[in-house]
Short mmCIF file of C-alpha atoms in Angstrom, two decimals:
data_model
loop_
_atom_site.label_atom_id
_atom_site.label_comp_id
_atom_site.label_asym_id
_atom_site.label_seq_id
_atom_site.Cartn_x
_atom_site.Cartn_y
_atom_site.Cartn_z
CA ASP A 755 13.06 -40.08 -24.08
CA GLU A 756 15.44 -42.58 -25.60
CA VAL A 757 14.67 -43.65 -29.17
CA PRO A 758 13.96 -47.41 -29.43
CA ARG A 759 16.75 -49.51 -30.92
CA ALA A 760 14.43 -50.88 -33.60
CA MET A 761 13.76 -47.35 -34.82
CA VAL A 762 17.51 -46.71 -35.14
CA LYS A 763 17.95 -49.93 -37.13
CA LEU A 764 15.11 -48.92 -39.40
CA LEU A 765 16.80 -45.59 -40.10
CA GLU A 766 20.13 -47.33 -40.80
CA SER A 767 18.49 -49.56 -43.41
CA SER A 768 17.34 -46.53 -45.39
CA SER A 769 18.88 -45.77 -48.77
CA ASN A 770 18.86 -42.02 -48.05
CA SER A 771 22.21 -40.72 -46.81
CA PHE A 772 20.60 -38.04 -44.63
CA VAL A 773 18.43 -40.61 -42.85
CA LYS A 774 21.51 -42.81 -42.25
CA MET A 775 23.26 -39.78 -40.79
CA LEU A 776 20.37 -39.34 -38.38
CA ALA A 777 20.74 -42.98 -37.34
CA LEU A 778 24.43 -42.43 -36.59
CA ILE A 779 23.60 -39.35 -34.51
CA LEU A 780 21.05 -41.33 -32.51
CA GLU A 781 23.61 -44.08 -31.91
CA VAL A 782 26.13 -41.54 -30.64
CA GLU A 783 23.54 -40.15 -28.21
CA GLY A 784 22.58 -43.61 -27.02
CA ASP A 785 26.14 -44.95 -26.66
CA PRO A 786 27.13 -44.59 -22.97
CA ASN A 787 30.71 -45.88 -23.49
CA GLY A 788 31.57 -43.70 -26.48
CA SER A 789 32.68 -46.78 -28.51
CA LEU A 790 31.54 -45.29 -31.83
CA ASN A 791 33.73 -43.32 -34.16
CA SER A 792 35.25 -40.45 -32.15
CA SER A 793 35.68 -38.29 -35.23
CA LEU A 794 31.99 -38.60 -35.98
CA SER A 795 31.20 -37.74 -32.37
CA SER A 796 33.49 -34.71 -32.41
CA SER A 797 32.03 -33.45 -35.68
CA ILE A 798 28.52 -33.84 -34.36
CA SER A 799 29.43 -32.10 -31.08
CA ARG A 800 31.03 -29.23 -33.04
CA LYS A 801 27.83 -28.82 -34.99
CA ARG A 802 25.84 -28.87 -31.79
CA ASN A 803 28.04 -26.20 -30.21
CA GLN A 804 27.47 -23.82 -33.09
CA LYS A 805 25.07 -21.04 -32.06
CA THR A 806 22.12 -20.99 -34.35
CA VAL A 807 19.48 -18.27 -34.46
CA ALA A 808 17.05 -20.51 -32.60
CA LYS A 809 19.60 -21.20 -29.83
CA GLN A 810 20.42 -17.52 -29.48
CA PHE A 811 16.73 -16.65 -29.26
CA SER A 812 16.15 -19.38 -26.66
CA SER A 813 19.13 -18.18 -24.60
CA GLN A 814 18.01 -14.54 -24.72
CA LEU A 815 14.46 -15.53 -23.83
CA THR A 816 15.71 -17.51 -20.81
CA LYS A 817 17.77 -14.52 -19.61
CA LEU A 818 14.80 -12.21 -20.05
CA ARG A 819 12.51 -14.50 -18.05
CA THR A 820 15.14 -14.73 -15.30
CA LYS A 821 15.44 -10.93 -15.17
CA ILE A 822 11.66 -10.47 -15.08
CA GLY A 823 11.41 -13.04 -12.30
CA ASP A 824 13.98 -11.16 -10.20
CA THR A 825 12.23 -7.79 -10.59
CA THR A 826 8.76 -6.33 -10.07
CA PRO A 827 7.55 -5.14 -13.46
CA TYR A 828 4.73 -2.64 -13.86
CA PHE A 829 2.72 -2.58 -17.06
CA VAL A 830 1.35 0.76 -18.23
CA ARG A 831 -1.58 0.89 -20.62
CA CYS A 832 -1.74 3.97 -22.81
CA ILE A 833 -5.23 5.38 -23.45
CA LYS A 834 -5.91 7.93 -26.17
CA PRO A 835 -8.04 10.77 -24.76
CA ASN A 836 -9.56 11.59 -28.15
CA GLN A 837 -9.24 10.70 -31.80
CA GLN A 838 -7.56 14.02 -32.66
CA LEU A 839 -4.89 13.49 -29.95
CA THR A 840 -5.33 17.04 -28.66
CA PRO A 841 -4.42 17.87 -25.04
CA ASP A 842 -6.98 18.63 -22.31
CA ASN A 843 -9.82 17.10 -24.34
CA TYR A 844 -11.23 13.86 -22.95
CA CYS A 845 -13.87 12.01 -24.93
CA HIS A 846 -15.55 9.71 -22.42
CA LYS A 847 -16.91 7.35 -25.05
CA VAL A 848 -13.51 6.86 -26.71
CA VAL A 849 -11.79 6.27 -23.36
CA LEU A 850 -14.49 3.84 -22.20
CA ASP A 851 -14.33 1.86 -25.46
CA GLN A 852 -10.56 1.50 -25.08
CA LEU A 853 -10.88 0.37 -21.47
CA LYS A 854 -13.43 -2.25 -22.49
CA SER A 855 -11.43 -3.49 -25.49
CA LEU A 856 -8.22 -3.78 -23.43
CA GLY A 857 -10.05 -5.82 -20.80
CA VAL A 858 -9.41 -3.33 -18.02
CA MET A 859 -13.07 -3.10 -17.03
CA GLU A 860 -13.42 -6.88 -16.96
CA ALA A 861 -10.22 -7.23 -14.93
CA VAL A 862 -11.53 -4.70 -12.41
CA ARG A 863 -14.88 -6.50 -12.22
CA VAL A 864 -13.20 -9.88 -11.64
CA SER A 865 -10.88 -8.35 -9.06
CA ARG A 866 -13.78 -6.78 -7.16
CA SER A 867 -15.80 -10.00 -7.24
CA GLY A 868 -13.02 -11.94 -5.48
CA PHE A 869 -10.95 -11.29 -2.38
CA SER A 870 -9.03 -8.34 -3.78
CA LYS A 871 -7.43 -7.29 -0.47
CA SER A 872 -5.34 -9.44 1.83
CA TYR A 873 -3.43 -8.56 5.00
CA THR A 874 -1.35 -10.53 7.42
CA HIS A 875 -2.73 -10.73 10.94
CA GLU A 876 -0.22 -8.15 12.16
CA GLU A 877 -0.97 -5.73 9.30
CA PHE A 878 -4.74 -6.11 9.76
CA THR A 879 -4.39 -5.50 13.50
CA ARG A 880 -2.27 -2.37 13.04
CA ARG A 881 -4.61 -0.95 10.40
CA TYR A 882 -8.02 -1.62 11.95
CA GLN A 883 -7.46 -1.78 15.71
CA VAL A 884 -8.70 1.83 15.90
CA LEU A 885 -12.22 0.43 15.37
CA LEU A 886 -12.15 -1.21 18.81
CA PRO A 887 -13.56 0.69 21.80
CA GLY A 888 -11.05 1.71 24.43
CA LYS A 889 -11.84 -1.02 26.98
CA VAL A 890 -12.00 -3.76 24.36
CA ARG A 891 -8.72 -2.57 22.82
CA ALA A 892 -7.00 -2.61 26.20
CA ALA A 893 -8.26 -6.14 26.87
CA SER A 894 -7.31 -7.38 23.38
CA ASP A 895 -3.74 -6.12 23.74
CA ARG A 896 -3.06 -9.13 25.95
CA GLU A 897 -4.13 -11.51 23.16
CA GLY A 898 -2.18 -12.71 20.15
CA ALA A 899 -2.54 -11.32 16.64
CA SER A 900 -4.94 -14.07 15.48
CA LYS A 901 -7.35 -13.66 18.38
CA LYS A 902 -7.15 -9.89 18.12
CA CYS A 903 -8.10 -10.16 14.43
CA LYS A 904 -11.23 -12.10 15.37
CA ILE A 905 -12.17 -9.46 17.96
CA ILE A 906 -11.66 -6.67 15.42
CA VAL A 907 -13.74 -8.51 12.78
CA ASN A 908 -16.63 -9.11 15.19
CA GLU A 909 -16.64 -5.51 16.43
CA SER A 910 -16.33 -3.99 12.95
CA LEU A 911 -19.10 -6.17 11.47
CA SER A 912 -21.47 -5.03 14.21
CA MET A 913 -20.57 -1.37 13.48
CA MET A 914 -21.30 -1.54 9.75
CA SER A 915 -24.36 0.09 8.23
CA THR A 916 -27.46 -1.89 7.35
CA ASN A 917 -26.82 -1.30 3.62
CA ILE A 918 -24.73 -4.48 3.62
CA SER A 919 -26.64 -7.64 4.45
CA LYS A 920 -25.45 -9.99 7.17
CA GLU A 921 -24.66 -12.69 4.62
CA GLU A 922 -22.53 -10.31 2.57
CA ARG A 923 -20.69 -9.22 5.69
CA GLU A 924 -19.86 -12.79 6.68
CA LYS A 925 -18.85 -13.81 3.14
CA GLY A 926 -16.92 -10.60 2.54
CA ILE A 927 -14.20 -11.44 5.05
CA GLN A 928 -12.35 -14.68 5.65
CA LEU A 929 -9.82 -15.37 8.37
CA GLY A 930 -6.96 -17.63 7.33
CA SER A 931 -4.20 -19.15 9.40
CA ASN A 932 -1.80 -16.36 8.40
CA LYS A 933 -3.83 -13.78 6.48
CA VAL A 934 -7.16 -11.98 6.43
CA PHE A 935 -8.93 -11.84 3.04
CA LEU A 936 -11.42 -9.08 2.19
CA ARG A 937 -13.78 -8.47 -0.68
CA GLN A 938 -13.71 -4.99 -2.19
CA GLN A 939 -17.12 -3.92 -0.87
CA LEU A 940 -16.34 -4.92 2.70
CA SER A 941 -12.84 -3.44 2.48
CA ASP A 942 -14.35 -0.10 1.39
CA SER A 943 -16.81 -0.23 4.30
CA LEU A 944 -14.02 -0.94 6.80
CA ASP A 945 -11.95 1.91 5.38
CA ARG A 946 -14.90 4.28 5.70
CA LEU A 947 -15.39 3.26 9.33
CA ARG A 948 -11.66 3.64 9.97
CA ASN A 949 -11.56 7.08 8.36
CA LYS A 950 -14.61 8.14 10.39
CA VAL A 951 -12.99 7.05 13.64
CA ILE A 952 -9.71 8.77 12.73
CA ILE A 953 -11.53 11.98 11.75
CA ASN A 954 -13.49 11.98 15.02
CA ALA A 955 -10.29 11.42 16.99
CA THR A 956 -8.57 14.18 15.03
CA VAL A 957 -11.43 16.59 15.72
CA ALA A 958 -11.34 15.69 19.43
CA ILE A 959 -7.57 16.31 19.56
CA GLN A 960 -7.96 19.62 17.72
CA THR A 961 -10.79 20.64 20.09
CA GLY A 962 -8.70 19.84 23.16
CA SER A 963 -5.71 21.70 21.71
CA ARG A 964 -7.79 24.79 20.93
CA VAL A 965 -9.34 24.75 24.41
CA TRP A 966 -5.87 24.51 25.97
CA LEU A 967 -4.59 27.37 23.81
CA ALA A 968 -7.67 29.49 24.60
CA ARG A 969 -7.27 28.92 28.34
CA ASN A 970 -3.60 29.81 28.18
CA GLU A 971 -4.45 32.99 26.28
CA LEU A 972 -7.13 33.88 28.83
CA PHE A 973 -4.71 33.26 31.69
CA ARG A 974 -2.07 35.39 29.97
CA ARG A 975 -4.53 38.26 29.48
CA ARG A 976 -5.69 38.05 33.10
CA VAL A 977 -2.10 38.14 34.32
CA GLU A 978 -1.40 41.09 32.04
CA PHE A 979 -4.53 42.92 33.21
CA HIS A 980 -3.77 42.41 36.89
CA SER A 981 -0.12 43.29 36.36
CA LYS A 982 -1.09 46.60 34.77
CA LYS A 983 -3.56 47.24 37.56
CA ILE A 984 -0.90 46.59 40.20
CA GLN A 985 1.59 48.76 38.33
CA ALA A 986 -0.96 51.61 38.12
CA GLN A 987 -1.64 51.37 41.84
CA VAL A 988 2.09 51.39 42.65
CA ARG A 989 2.66 54.44 40.41
CA ARG A 990 -0.29 56.19 42.04
CA ASN A 991 1.15 55.59 45.50
CA ILE A 992 4.59 56.80 44.42
CA ALA A 993 3.09 59.94 42.87
CA ALA A 994 1.05 60.62 46.03
CA ARG A 995 4.14 60.32 48.21
CA ARG A 996 6.10 62.66 45.98
CA PHE A 997 3.24 65.17 46.03
CA LYS A 998 3.06 65.07 49.83
CA LEU A 999 6.83 65.51 49.98
CA MET A 1000 6.67 68.58 47.71
CA ILE A 1001 3.91 70.16 49.85
CA PHE A 1002 5.95 69.56 52.98
CA GLN A 1003 9.02 71.11 51.42
CA LEU A 1004 7.05 74.18 50.28
CA GLN A 1005 5.54 74.68 53.76
CA SER A 1006 8.97 74.37 55.32
CA ALA A 1007 10.38 76.98 52.92
CA THR A 1008 7.70 79.55 53.70
CA LEU A 1009 8.28 79.25 57.41
#
């Protein structure tokens, strides 16, 4: 803000030379036409252009904030496993005290009490559409991402165990215009349901694959068995013909 003219006049009337100098500086700053002494202005500007420790610190701090804003920093908290600093020796009390004093436990508690997980409608659909039954999934494929999210939420809430009350289920998930917000408890429940469905599907695929491999092995063994049987019969017939031919030749020779 501009210093009032009366304040500048008051400083000029002072008997202290330093205070008068301040008044001149204020007049130079407030003079739009530059009509004051140019030498005084140039000397003041030279002093302003000199890099002081405070200016250097402010400049470095600004560059650091710009660099931090352009990157994604990760902060690592170091926890001492024990007071003796020996490896492979974890003292639970020491570690817990450090986590509490650093505020990690409180940060985790606050994070879990709020909506700690958030997904866009497309991400939520890709992650949890496996919870939909086959017919419902086929019908929901014709809908948009927002409507499909609502279908997934309704189906998944009805599939959850009775350990979570209905009120907690409804409050644990919120549908926004662009994102879906989840509380930690409900997110864990959805992940358990998703893992269960994926495991069941994996077991079904493995079962079908093993059945297919077993049938192929059975077919191969049957073909091998019948091939050997046919080969044995052919060899038997060839041997019988050769034997008959030898008998005929011997009878012919004796005659």
